[in-house]
Amino acid sequence: MKICVLGLGYIGLPAATLFATHGCEVVGVDINKSIVESINRGMMPFDERGLPELLERAIRSKNLVAKTEVEDADAFIIAVPTPLDKEMKMAELGYVKSAGEMIYPHLRKGNIVILESTVPPGTNEKLLIPILKKSRLEVSTDFYLAHCPERAIPGNTIYEMIHNDRIIGGVDKESTALAKSLYSCFVKGDFYLTNSTTAEFVKLMENTFRDINIALANEFAQIAEECGVNSWDAIELANKHPRVNILKPGPGVGGHCIAIDPWFLTENSTRCRVVSLAREINDSMPNHVLRIVKEMLNGVDNPTITVFGVAYKGDVDDARETPALKFIRLAENEGYEVKVYDPHVKKFKYEILGFEDAVKDSDCIVLITDHTQFKETNPKEMAYLMRNKNAVDTRNVLDVGRWKETGFNVKVLGDGRC
Ligand code: SAJ
């Protein structure tokens, strides 16, 4: 079985290496030449646990080769980005279209095309079929098409790609069956079969459900602050109910999925209410964090603050859609000097400083990301470097007692008692 995987990013590269290490001949295609070159040298373009070893095995076995052009294959998997057009709040499907355009000249009888990228409902039917038909082949008789959304969580992608249950939605029964048999080579979870548009819809529902749950947690956190209650303890207690599972509050929702996908549901609907409201609540959390910081720094002249963590979540190097960026911009507009420290992120819109430079002469640490390393930070190591000893913890990860003993004022987002 020869597979062409289009897009060698956070989903495409792990998928390509898994197919390659499970007996398939894989051509990974990316338009970015430097990514292609680094993959062929076995070098990872981003961090992901377990992937470097898998990539090395795939390259060594010669089952995986990266290229900039599509070539003839039995199956084509599209795993390209589908960014949000932020102004219009709509999916930008340009990369999916170009993938289709790159595939159709190579499409042969019996081939299958699988869209893995997250898309608005109906994209396979309305957008991809017309492009693929330029091959003069007919869908369902000559070639097959399915949507197989990825559910793996960044940070544990490889394990989840293998073990999670999988939704397979073909544009017809044969497409569904073919797609299932393809993924069976490495997926150990169960398969659930449906049609293509339902599969597209299900993927969006999953991430929207998580976004709304986090928005609820964020609203609870703000109400708890007003009521003098610790929302973190309260949520833990509420979750002891057998049918309650509230997620955690925080500085906002980032990443390339949860902060974006709900808009793919709303873009073509007049019925969305709670979905867009949840987005609004989560997007307003950096403003809430700034409010807390401002209260803390009241009376401090020309404040300098240090942002701990710009990755969108703990222990990843990915800063896409991070709430840290909005917080930094708001703080700068407030006249604050902002310094940034993140032990994982290498590329960011602001300079990432070393630990000492970031903390030196600062008036407040604002912990945005729950990196494990931050939980273990010894406040004594920074107390003597800072101008004023203040800390705002938006993730409830610091050992507040220890920080207070060291002379810090500490405020935890969602804790109305401190
Ligand atoms: N977050 C909170 N509170 C929480 C959980 C998360 O504020 O209780 C924040 C995180 O800090 C982060 C954002 O939400 O900024 C998203 O992080 P995440 O860990 O919830 O999710 P992602 O974006 O890394 O991965 C999600 C997953 N979707 C679901 O769990 C429904 C993953 O399974 C999907 O495969 C992935 O989106 C995707 O690619 O769509």
XYZ file of C-alpha atoms and ligand atoms in Angstrom, residues 150-154 203 206-207 210 214 247-248 252-254 257-258 261 312-313 395, ligand 1:
61
model
C -8.029 13.142 14.228
C -8.770 13.153 17.982
C -5.243 12.902 19.388
C -4.235 15.500 21.957
C -0.954 17.402 21.411
C -15.301 16.593 15.143
C -16.239 17.503 20.303
C -14.019 20.586 20.412
C -14.749 21.303 25.449
C -14.036 25.622 29.813
C -13.078 21.508 33.356
C -10.526 23.971 34.713
C -8.185 31.614 28.081
C -8.259 28.898 25.455
C -5.438 28.562 22.946
C -8.252 23.491 17.610
C -10.504 24.485 20.480
C -13.221 24.953 15.520
C -0.939 27.537 24.735
C -0.811 24.787 27.377
C -3.522 27.910 36.558
N -7.838 24.414 28.832
C -8.382 25.062 29.946
N -9.015 24.296 30.888
C -9.097 22.944 30.782
C -8.558 22.298 29.659
C -7.926 23.069 28.693
O -8.318 26.282 30.076
O -9.664 22.323 31.694
C -7.162 25.208 27.783
C -5.701 24.790 27.569
O -4.857 25.436 28.479
C -5.485 25.229 26.136
C -6.839 24.987 25.479
O -7.774 24.912 26.542
O -5.172 26.608 26.062
C -6.931 23.733 24.633
O -6.178 22.694 25.222
P -6.714 21.193 25.332
O -5.675 20.406 26.022
O -8.082 21.197 25.909
O -6.925 20.740 23.821
P -5.987 20.742 22.499
O -6.356 21.948 21.691
O -4.564 20.541 22.803
O -6.573 19.409 21.780
C -7.947 19.337 21.478
C -8.491 17.966 21.952
N -9.953 17.966 21.862
C -10.743 17.511 22.857
O -10.312 17.111 23.907
C -12.216 17.494 22.611
C -7.893 16.847 21.106
O -8.458 15.602 21.457
C -8.151 17.125 19.615
O -7.600 16.111 18.786
C -7.475 18.454 19.287
O -8.118 19.480 20.082
C -7.665 18.725 17.806
O -6.699 18.517 17.046
O -8.777 19.054 17.384
